[in-house]
CSV table of C-alpha atoms and ligand atoms in Angstrom, one decimal:
chain,number,residue,atom,x,y,z
A,1,UNK,CA,-0.1,-0.1,-0.1
A,2,UNK,CA,1.4,3.8,-0.6
A,3,UNK,CA,1.7,5.6,1.8
A,4,UNK,CA,-0.5,9.1,1.0
A,5,UNK,CA,0.7,12.1,-0.5
A,6,UNK,CA,0.3,15.8,-1.7
A,7,UNK,CA,-1.0,16.6,-4.3
A,8,UNK,CA,-0.9,20.6,-5.9
A,9,UNK,CA,-4.9,21.9,-6.9
A,10,UNK,CA,-3.4,24.4,-9.0
A,11,UNK,CA,-0.7,22.6,-11.0
A,12,UNK,CA,-0.8,18.6,-9.9
A,13,UNK,CA,3.1,18.6,-8.9
A,14,UNK,CA,2.5,15.8,-6.2
A,15,UNK,CA,5.4,16.1,-2.7
A,16,UNK,CA,5.3,12.9,0.5
A,17,UNK,CA,3.3,14.2,3.2
A,18,UNK,CA,6.0,16.3,4.9
A,19,UNK,CA,6.0,19.7,6.8
A,20,UNK,CA,4.7,20.7,3.8
A,21,UNK,CA,2.3,23.9,4.1
A,22,UNK,CA,1.5,25.1,0.3
A,23,UNK,CA,3.2,24.3,-3.7
A,24,UNK,CA,6.8,24.8,-3.6
A,25,UNK,CA,6.3,25.6,-7.4
A,26,UNK,CA,3.2,28.6,-7.3
A,27,UNK,CA,2.1,28.1,-4.2
A,28,UNK,CA,-0.7,26.7,-4.9
A,29,UNK,CA,-3.1,24.8,-2.3
A,30,UNK,CA,-2.4,21.4,-1.5
A,31,UNK,CA,-4.7,18.7,-1.1
A,32,UNK,CA,-4.0,14.5,0.1
A,33,UNK,CA,-5.2,11.6,-1.8
A,34,UNK,CA,-4.7,7.9,-0.8
A,35,UNK,CA,-4.5,5.4,-2.2
A,36,UNK,CA,-7.6,4.4,-2.5
A,37,UNK,CA,-7.6,0.2,-4.1
A,38,UNK,CA,-4.4,-0.2,-2.0
A,39,UNK,CA,-6.8,1.0,1.8
A,40,UNK,CA,-8.9,-1.8,0.1
A,41,UNK,CA,-7.2,-4.8,-0.3
A,42,UNK,CA,-4.1,-4.1,2.4
A,43,UNK,CA,-5.2,-2.4,5.2
A,44,UNK,CA,-8.4,-3.2,8.3
A,45,UNK,CA,-10.7,-0.1,6.6
A,46,UNK,CA,-13.5,-2.8,5.3
A,47,UNK,CA,-13.5,-4.2,8.4
A,48,UNK,CA,-13.5,-1.3,10.3
A,49,UNK,CA,-15.2,2.2,9.2
A,50,UNK,CA,-18.6,1.1,10.5
A,51,UNK,CA,-17.5,-0.3,14.2
A,52,UNK,CA,-18.5,2.3,17.0
A,53,UNK,CA,-14.8,3.0,17.6
A,54,UNK,CA,-13.1,6.2,18.3
A,55,UNK,CA,-11.3,8.7,14.9
A,56,UNK,CA,-7.5,6.4,15.0
A,57,UNK,CA,-9.0,2.4,15.4
A,58,UNK,CA,-12.4,3.7,12.9
A,59,UNK,CA,-10.6,5.3,9.9
A,60,UNK,CA,-7.1,5.5,10.7
A,61,UNK,CA,-5.9,3.8,7.9
A,62,UNK,CA,-7.6,6.8,5.7
A,63,UNK,CA,-5.7,9.4,7.4
A,64,UNK,CA,-2.0,11.0,7.0
A,65,UNK,CA,-0.9,9.7,10.0
A,66,UNK,CA,2.7,7.1,9.9
A,67,UNK,CA,3.6,6.6,13.8
A,68,UNK,CA,0.5,5.3,15.4
A,69,UNK,CA,3.2,6.1,18.5
A,70,UNK,CA,2.9,9.9,17.5
A,71,UNK,CA,-0.1,9.7,17.5
A,72,UNK,CA,-1.8,12.8,20.3
A,73,UNK,CA,-5.8,11.5,21.4
A,74,UNK,CA,-8.1,12.6,23.9
A,75,UNK,CA,-10.8,10.1,22.7
A,76,UNK,CA,-12.3,12.3,19.6
A,77,UNK,CA,-14.9,10.5,17.0
A,78,UNK,CA,-18.0,8.0,17.0
A,79,UNK,CA,-20.3,11.0,18.2
A,80,UNK,CA,-23.5,10.5,18.8
A,81,UNK,CA,-25.8,9.9,15.5
A,82,UNK,CA,-29.1,11.4,17.3
A,83,UNK,CA,-32.6,10.5,15.5
A,84,UNK,CA,-34.7,13.9,15.8
A,85,UNK,CA,-38.3,12.4,15.5
A,86,UNK,CA,-39.4,16.6,16.3
A,87,UNK,CA,-37.6,18.3,13.7
A,88,UNK,CA,-38.5,15.4,11.1
A,89,UNK,CA,-42.5,16.2,11.3
A,90,UNK,CA,-41.7,20.3,11.5
A,91,UNK,CA,-39.3,20.1,8.6
A,92,UNK,CA,-41.6,17.4,7.1
A,93,UNK,CA,-39.6,14.9,6.4
A,94,UNK,CA,-39.2,11.4,6.9
A,95,UNK,CA,-36.6,11.3,9.1
A,96,UNK,CA,-33.5,14.1,11.1
A,97,UNK,CA,-31.0,13.0,12.7
A,98,UNK,CA,-28.8,15.5,14.2
A,99,UNK,CA,-24.4,14.6,14.5
A,100,UNK,CA,-23.7,16.1,17.8
A,101,UNK,CA,-20.0,17.8,17.0
A,102,UNK,CA,-20.3,18.9,20.6
A,103,UNK,CA,-20.2,15.3,21.9
A,104,UNK,CA,-16.2,16.0,21.1
A,105,UNK,CA,-14.0,16.6,24.6
A,106,UNK,CA,-13.4,19.6,23.9
A,107,UNK,CA,-17.5,20.0,22.9
A,108,UNK,CA,-16.9,20.8,19.2
A,109,UNK,CA,-15.8,18.9,15.7
A,110,UNK,CA,-12.3,20.8,15.3
A,111,UNK,CA,-11.2,18.1,17.8
A,112,UNK,CA,-11.1,15.7,15.2
A,113,UNK,CA,-9.0,18.1,13.4
A,114,UNK,CA,-6.2,18.9,15.5
A,115,UNK,CA,-5.9,15.6,17.0
A,116,UNK,CA,-5.0,15.3,13.4
A,117,UNK,CA,-2.7,18.3,12.4
A,118,UNK,CA,-0.8,17.7,15.8
A,119,UNK,CA,-0.2,14.2,15.5
A,120,UNK,CA,1.3,14.3,12.0
A,121,UNK,CA,3.7,17.5,13.6
A,122,UNK,CA,4.8,15.3,16.1
A,123,UNK,CA,5.4,12.4,13.9
A,124,UNK,CA,8.1,15.3,12.9
A,125,UNK,CA,9.1,15.8,17.0
A,126,UNK,CA,7.8,19.9,16.4
A,127,UNK,CA,7.1,21.4,20.0
A,128,UNK,CA,5.4,24.7,19.8
A,129,UNK,CA,2.1,25.3,17.6
A,130,UNK,CA,0.6,28.8,17.6
A,131,UNK,CA,-3.6,29.0,15.7
A,132,UNK,CA,-6.3,31.8,15.5
A,133,UNK,CA,-9.3,31.7,15.5
A,134,UNK,CA,-12.9,31.7,16.6
A,135,UNK,CA,-12.4,30.0,19.3
A,136,UNK,CA,-13.2,26.5,19.2
A,137,UNK,CA,-10.1,25.7,17.2
A,138,UNK,CA,-8.2,27.2,19.6
A,139,UNK,CA,-9.5,25.7,22.9
A,140,UNK,CA,-8.9,22.9,20.9
A,141,UNK,CA,-5.5,23.1,20.4
A,142,UNK,CA,-4.4,24.2,23.4
A,143,UNK,CA,-6.0,20.8,25.4
A,144,UNK,CA,-4.3,18.7,23.2
A,145,UNK,CA,-1.2,20.6,23.5
A,146,UNK,CA,-2.0,20.2,26.4
A,147,UNK,CA,-2.3,16.2,26.7
A,148,UNK,CA,1.4,15.7,24.7
A,149,UNK,CA,3.2,18.0,26.6
A,150,UNK,CA,3.3,20.7,23.6
A,151,UNK,CA,2.9,24.5,24.2
A,152,UNK,CA,-0.1,26.0,22.1
A,153,UNK,CA,-0.6,29.9,21.8
A,154,UNK,CA,-3.7,31.2,21.5
A,155,UNK,CA,-4.5,34.2,19.2
A,156,UNK,CA,-7.6,35.5,19.1
A,157,UNK,CA,-10.0,38.4,19.2
A,158,UNK,CA,-10.8,40.4,22.1
A,159,UNK,CA,-14.5,40.1,20.8
A,160,UNK,CA,-15.0,36.0,21.5
A,161,UNK,CA,-16.3,34.7,23.9
A,162,UNK,CA,-15.7,35.4,27.7
A,163,UNK,CA,-16.6,30.8,28.4
A,164,UNK,CA,-13.8,29.7,24.8
A,165,UNK,CA,-10.9,32.8,26.3
A,166,UNK,CA,-11.1,30.6,29.2
A,167,UNK,CA,-11.9,27.2,28.3
A,168,UNK,CA,-8.2,28.2,26.2
A,169,UNK,CA,-6.5,29.5,29.1
A,170,UNK,CA,-7.6,26.7,31.4
A,171,UNK,CA,-5.4,23.6,29.6
A,172,UNK,CA,-2.0,25.8,30.2
A,173,UNK,CA,-2.1,27.7,27.0
A,174,UNK,CA,-0.7,31.3,26.2
A,175,UNK,CA,-3.7,33.7,25.0
A,176,UNK,CA,-3.2,36.4,23.5
A,177,UNK,CA,-6.1,38.3,22.6
A,178,UNK,CA,-5.6,41.2,19.4
A,179,UNK,CA,-8.4,44.1,18.9
A,180,UNK,CA,-11.1,43.2,16.6
A,181,UNK,CA,-10.2,45.0,13.6
A,182,UNK,CA,-14.2,45.9,12.8
A,183,UNK,CA,-16.3,46.4,9.4
A,184,UNK,CA,-14.0,48.4,7.5
A,185,UNK,CA,-11.1,47.1,7.8
A,186,UNK,CA,-11.6,42.7,6.3
A,187,UNK,CA,-8.3,42.6,4.2
A,188,UNK,CA,-6.6,43.1,8.0
A,189,UNK,CA,-8.4,40.4,9.6
A,190,UNK,CA,-7.6,38.5,6.9
A,191,UNK,CA,-4.6,39.0,5.9
A,192,UNK,CA,-3.7,38.0,10.1
A,193,UNK,CA,-4.2,33.9,9.3
A,194,UNK,CA,-2.3,34.3,6.8
A,195,UNK,CA,0.5,36.9,8.3
A,196,UNK,CA,0.1,34.2,11.5
A,197,UNK,CA,0.9,31.6,9.2
A,198,UNK,CA,4.5,32.4,8.2
A,199,UNK,CA,5.6,34.4,12.1
A,200,UNK,CA,4.9,30.7,13.4
A,201,UNK,CA,6.9,29.2,10.6
A,202,UNK,CA,9.7,31.7,11.4
A,203,UNK,CA,9.8,30.2,15.0
A,204,UNK,CA,9.4,26.9,14.3
A,205,UNK,CA,5.9,26.6,15.4
A,206,UNK,CA,3.2,24.5,13.3
A,207,UNK,CA,0.3,26.5,11.8
A,208,UNK,CA,-2.9,24.9,12.8
A,209,UNK,CA,-5.4,27.2,11.9
A,210,UNK,CA,-8.2,25.1,10.1
A,211,UNK,CA,-8.5,26.1,7.0
A,212,UNK,CA,-6.4,24.2,4.0
A,213,UNK,CA,-4.4,27.1,2.4
A,214,UNK,CA,-2.9,28.3,6.1
A,215,UNK,CA,-2.5,23.8,7.0
A,216,UNK,CA,-3.8,21.2,4.9
A,217,UNK,CA,-3.7,18.5,7.7
A,218,UNK,CA,-6.1,19.6,9.5
A,219,UNK,CA,-8.8,19.8,7.2
A,220,UNK,CA,-8.5,15.5,6.9
A,221,UNK,CA,-10.4,15.4,10.1
A,222,UNK,CA,-13.7,16.5,9.6
A,223,UNK,CA,-14.1,13.5,6.6
A,224,UNK,CA,-14.1,11.6,9.5
A,225,UNK,CA,-17.4,13.0,10.5
A,226,UNK,CA,-19.3,11.8,7.0
A,227,UNK,CA,-17.0,8.2,7.5
A,228,UNK,CA,-19.6,8.1,10.9
A,229,UNK,CA,-22.9,9.1,9.0
A,230,UNK,CA,-22.7,6.5,6.7
A,231,UNK,CA,-21.5,3.7,9.0
A,232,UNK,CA,-24.3,4.4,11.6
A,233,UNK,CA,-27.0,4.6,9.2
A,234,UNK,CA,-26.3,1.9,7.3
A,235,UNK,CA,-27.8,4.3,3.9
A,236,UNK,CA,-26.5,7.1,2.1
A,237,UNK,CA,-28.7,10.5,3.8
A,238,UNK,CA,-30.5,12.3,1.0
A,239,UNK,CA,-29.5,15.7,2.6
A,240,UNK,CA,-26.7,16.9,4.5
A,241,UNK,CA,-26.4,20.2,6.5
A,242,UNK,CA,-22.9,21.8,7.4
A,243,UNK,CA,-22.1,25.5,8.8
A,244,UNK,CA,-20.1,27.3,5.6
A,245,UNK,CA,-17.2,29.4,8.2
A,246,UNK,CA,-14.5,29.2,6.9
A,247,UNK,CA,-15.4,26.9,4.6
A,248,UNK,CA,-12.9,23.6,5.3
A,249,UNK,CA,-15.7,21.9,7.0
A,250,UNK,CA,-18.0,21.8,4.3
A,251,UNK,CA,-15.4,21.0,2.1
A,252,UNK,CA,-13.9,18.2,4.5
A,253,UNK,CA,-16.9,17.0,5.1
A,254,UNK,CA,-17.9,16.5,0.7
A,255,UNK,CA,-14.2,15.2,0.2
A,256,UNK,CA,-15.5,12.5,2.8
A,257,UNK,CA,-18.3,11.6,1.0
A,258,UNK,CA,-16.0,11.7,-2.7
A,259,UNK,CA,-13.7,9.2,-0.6
A,260,UNK,CA,-16.8,6.4,0.2
A,261,UNK,CA,-17.5,6.6,-3.1
A,262,UNK,CA,-13.8,6.4,-4.5
A,263,UNK,CA,-13.3,3.3,-1.7
A,264,UNK,CA,-16.4,1.1,-3.2
A,265,UNK,CA,-18.7,1.4,0.2
A,266,UNK,CA,-21.9,3.9,-1.0
A,267,UNK,CA,-22.9,4.2,-4.1
A,268,UNK,CA,-24.9,7.4,-4.6
A,269,UNK,CA,-23.5,10.6,-3.4
A,270,UNK,CA,-25.4,12.8,-1.0
A,271,UNK,CA,-26.5,16.5,-1.3
A,272,UNK,CA,-24.6,19.1,0.5
A,273,UNK,CA,-26.3,23.0,1.7
A,274,UNK,CA,-24.2,25.3,3.5
A,275,UNK,CA,-25.6,27.8,5.4
A,276,UNK,CA,-23.6,31.2,6.0
A,277,UNK,CA,-24.6,33.5,8.1
A,278,UNK,CA,-25.2,37.5,6.8
A,279,UNK,CA,-23.0,39.9,7.6
A,280,UNK,CA,-19.1,40.7,7.8
A,281,UNK,CA,-18.6,37.5,5.4
A,282,UNK,CA,-18.6,37.4,1.2
A,283,UNK,CA,-21.0,34.7,0.7
A,284,UNK,CA,-19.1,32.1,-0.7
A,285,UNK,CA,-21.0,32.1,-3.8
A,286,UNK,CA,-19.6,35.3,-4.7
A,287,UNK,CA,-16.3,35.4,-3.9
A,288,UNK,CA,-14.4,38.3,-6.8
A,289,UNK,CA,-17.8,40.3,-7.1
A,290,UNK,CA,-17.2,43.6,-6.6
A,291,UNK,CA,-20.5,44.1,-5.1
A,292,UNK,CA,-18.8,42.8,-1.5
A,293,UNK,CA,-16.3,45.4,-0.4
A,294,UNK,CA,-13.1,43.2,0.4
A,295,UNK,CA,-12.8,46.1,3.1
A,296,UNK,CA,-16.0,45.2,4.6
A,297,UNK,CA,-16.3,41.6,3.1
A,298,UNK,CA,-13.6,38.9,5.3
A,299,UNK,CA,-13.3,36.4,2.0
A,300,UNK,CA,-13.3,33.0,4.2
A,301,UNK,CA,-10.0,31.1,3.4
A,302,UNK,CA,-11.8,28.0,2.4
A,303,UNK,CA,-14.9,29.6,0.2
A,304,UNK,CA,-14.6,28.4,-2.6
A,305,UNK,CA,-13.6,25.1,-1.8
A,306,UNK,CA,-16.9,24.8,-0.4
A,307,UNK,CA,-18.5,26.7,-2.9
A,308,UNK,CA,-17.4,23.5,-5.5
A,309,UNK,CA,-17.8,21.1,-3.5
A,310,UNK,CA,-21.8,22.2,-2.3
A,311,UNK,CA,-22.5,22.3,-6.4
A,312,UNK,CA,-20.7,19.1,-7.2
A,313,UNK,CA,-23.0,17.7,-5.0
A,314,UNK,CA,-26.1,19.5,-6.2
A,315,UNK,CA,-27.1,21.6,-3.3
A,316,UNK,CA,-27.5,25.1,-2.5
A,317,UNK,CA,-26.4,27.7,-0.3
A,318,UNK,CA,-28.3,29.1,2.2
A,319,UNK,CA,-27.7,32.4,3.8
A,320,UNK,CA,-28.9,32.8,7.7
A,321,UNK,CA,-29.5,35.4,9.7
A,322,UNK,CA,-29.0,35.8,14.3
A,323,UNK,CA,-32.2,35.3,14.4
A,324,UNK,CA,-32.7,32.0,12.1
A,325,UNK,CA,-29.2,30.6,14.1
A,326,UNK,CA,-31.2,32.5,17.9
A,327,UNK,CA,-34.2,30.4,17.1
A,328,UNK,CA,-32.5,26.9,15.3
A,329,UNK,CA,-30.4,26.7,18.7
A,330,UNK,CA,-33.9,27.9,20.4
A,331,UNK,CA,-35.5,24.9,18.6
A,332,UNK,CA,-32.5,22.6,19.6
A,333,UNK,CA,-32.4,22.7,22.7
A,334,UNK,CA,-36.7,23.1,23.5
A,335,UNK,CA,-37.8,20.0,21.3
A,336,UNK,CA,-34.7,17.5,21.6
A,337,UNK,CA,-33.3,18.5,23.9
A,338,UNK,CA,-30.1,19.6,22.3
A,339,UNK,CA,-27.7,22.5,23.8
A,340,UNK,CA,-25.6,24.0,20.5
A,341,UNK,CA,-23.7,27.0,20.5
A,342,UNK,CA,-24.6,30.3,17.6
A,343,UNK,CA,-21.9,29.1,15.3
A,344,UNK,CA,-22.8,25.2,16.5
A,345,UNK,CA,-26.8,25.6,15.5
A,346,UNK,CA,-26.0,27.4,11.8
A,347,UNK,CA,-26.6,23.5,9.8
A,348,UNK,CA,-30.5,23.3,11.8
A,349,UNK,CA,-30.8,27.4,11.0
A,350,UNK,CA,-29.6,26.3,6.9
A,351,UNK,CA,-32.3,23.2,8.2
A,352,UNK,CA,-35.7,25.4,8.9
A,353,UNK,CA,-34.9,28.3,6.3
A,354,UNK,CA,-34.6,25.0,3.1
A,355,UNK,CA,-38.3,23.8,5.5
A,356,UNK,CA,-40.1,26.9,4.9
A,357,UNK,CA,-38.7,27.2,1.5
A,358,UNK,CA,-39.6,24.0,-0.1
A,359,UNK,CA,-37.0,22.3,-0.6
A,360,UNK,CA,-36.8,19.4,1.6
A,361,UNK,CA,-39.1,16.2,0.7
A,362,UNK,CA,-41.8,14.0,2.4
A,363,UNK,CA,-40.0,11.1,1.8
A,364,UNK,CA,-36.0,12.5,2.9
A,365,UNK,CA,-33.8,12.0,5.6
A,366,UNK,CA,-31.4,14.6,6.6
A,367,UNK,CA,-28.5,14.8,8.6
A,368,UNK,CA,-27.7,18.1,10.3
A,369,UNK,CA,-24.3,18.7,11.8
A,370,UNK,CA,-24.0,20.5,15.3
A,371,UNK,CA,-20.2,21.6,15.0
A,372,UNK,CA,-20.7,23.1,18.9
A,373,UNK,CA,-21.5,22.4,22.5
A,374,UNK,CA,-24.2,25.7,23.9
A,375,UNK,CA,-21.8,25.6,26.5
A,376,UNK,CA,-19.2,27.4,24.7
A,377,UNK,CA,-21.2,30.9,25.0
A,378,UNK,CA,-23.8,31.4,27.4
A,379,UNK,CA,-24.0,35.0,26.9
A,380,UNK,CA,-25.8,33.7,23.8
A,381,UNK,CA,-28.0,31.7,25.9
A,382,UNK,CA,-29.3,34.4,28.3
A,383,UNK,CA,-30.3,35.7,25.6
A,384,UNK,CA,-32.5,33.0,24.3
A,385,UNK,CA,-33.2,32.1,27.4
A,386,UNK,CA,-35.1,35.4,28.6
A,387,UNK,CA,-36.6,36.4,24.5
A,388,UNK,CA,-38.0,33.1,23.0
A,389,UNK,CA,-41.0,31.2,23.1
A,390,UNK,CA,-40.5,28.2,24.7
A,391,UNK,CA,-38.3,29.4,27.5
A,392,UNK,CA,-40.3,29.8,31.7
A,393,UNK,CA,-39.5,32.9,32.7
A,394,UNK,CA,-37.2,32.2,36.5
A,395,UNK,CA,-40.1,33.0,39.5
A,396,UNK,CA,-38.3,33.7,43.3
A,397,UNK,CA,-40.3,31.6,45.4
A,398,UNK,CA,-39.5,31.8,49.2
A,399,UNK,CA,-41.0,28.2,49.6
A,400,UNK,CA,-42.5,24.9,47.6
A,401,UNK,CA,-45.9,26.0,48.1
A,402,UNK,CA,-45.5,28.9,46.2
A,403,UNK,CA,-44.8,27.2,43.5
A,404,UNK,CA,-47.1,26.9,40.9
A,405,UNK,CA,-46.0,24.1,37.5
A,406,UNK,CA,-46.4,26.1,34.7
A,407,UNK,CA,-48.8,23.0,33.4
A,408,UNK,CA,-51.2,23.3,36.3
A,409,UNK,CA,-53.3,26.4,37.3
A,410,UNK,CA,-56.4,24.0,39.0
A,411,UNK,CA,-56.0,21.2,40.9
A,412,UNK,CA,-52.5,19.1,41.7
A,413,UNK,CA,-52.8,16.0,42.0
A,414,UNK,CA,-50.3,14.7,44.7
A,415,UNK,CA,-49.9,11.1,43.5
A,416,UNK,CA,-48.0,12.7,40.1
A,417,UNK,CA,-45.5,13.6,41.8
B,501,ZN,ZN1,1.5,23.8,-7.6
């Protein structure tokens, strides 16, 4: 079986999987390619991929790691795929399954990405790591660095939710808070990501931004979400809802389905729909459009790749508002007992929007990825519980007698308690 290798998406040049982040010839992005026929014939993957194991035990043969002793893991992956009957009824489809990436060790899907990339770098003997993120990559990097006895440096905006910055500090990482460039200075914000790559390399550190142009190993972790979904469902879902964010997760998820097809484990592909929040980011289907002045709009680093993936899958891009996202958080929590952070509910907001727009069919099986845990942003949680229906206002009482169960104002049958 041939070792996996890098292929430049621009010129097609091939390279071994070393400490390389861009094509040396033309700076093109690098994707990781595997010897799929070799994996089928010589690896354990055909036996392990459907087993309810954790990420490395199950999919190690289709991840870039060579030295298994260098793996740094906290038991990521193997997250619940929960059937949600009430949601299915609400959106008008046969079945809705939520993939709870919020159940990963640090509460988000980024654990898969960080585990893959930090393990590979550990193989090269690297000890210092740096990242900048909206919070969750920083949290994951801090935890996995602690686990491996390595050093993490995390740059986040001052506006990042306090629960995330505290989580980063708890794991013992060095946290740097940087000013929010604000609308009108998005070029500076974007260049911060690429400058950070150069800064890390200059200081002998590994840049751990979860975007293919910065670290092509990171996004390999996302594809294992697709493997688990198909393995557990026993079939390919009709429609998969994924948040857009930087675009890498969507691209990675699509890569996962494509690899399953390549391996002959599935014979069809799902439709993938991306949910992108309206606001400061350039809509990924309009990157390069002059209407979206780069001074005011941030171009997601993997936006083009994500948009290509959506088009290939015959899916669509849905724009969701802040209110759509809060409503989705509230609906998931009160109908299914699933508490997602705002970014974790983008995909669900897209699912509700697709239902309102009549895109879904009644015989479909839909999977929606919940990317992060609600406890990561308690400010948003407070807003929901205070402002949305289905959440009860707090009542201050001096004794049990003053408390009235909300469902009964008249007769209470003691035997029911
Ligand atoms: Zn190239």
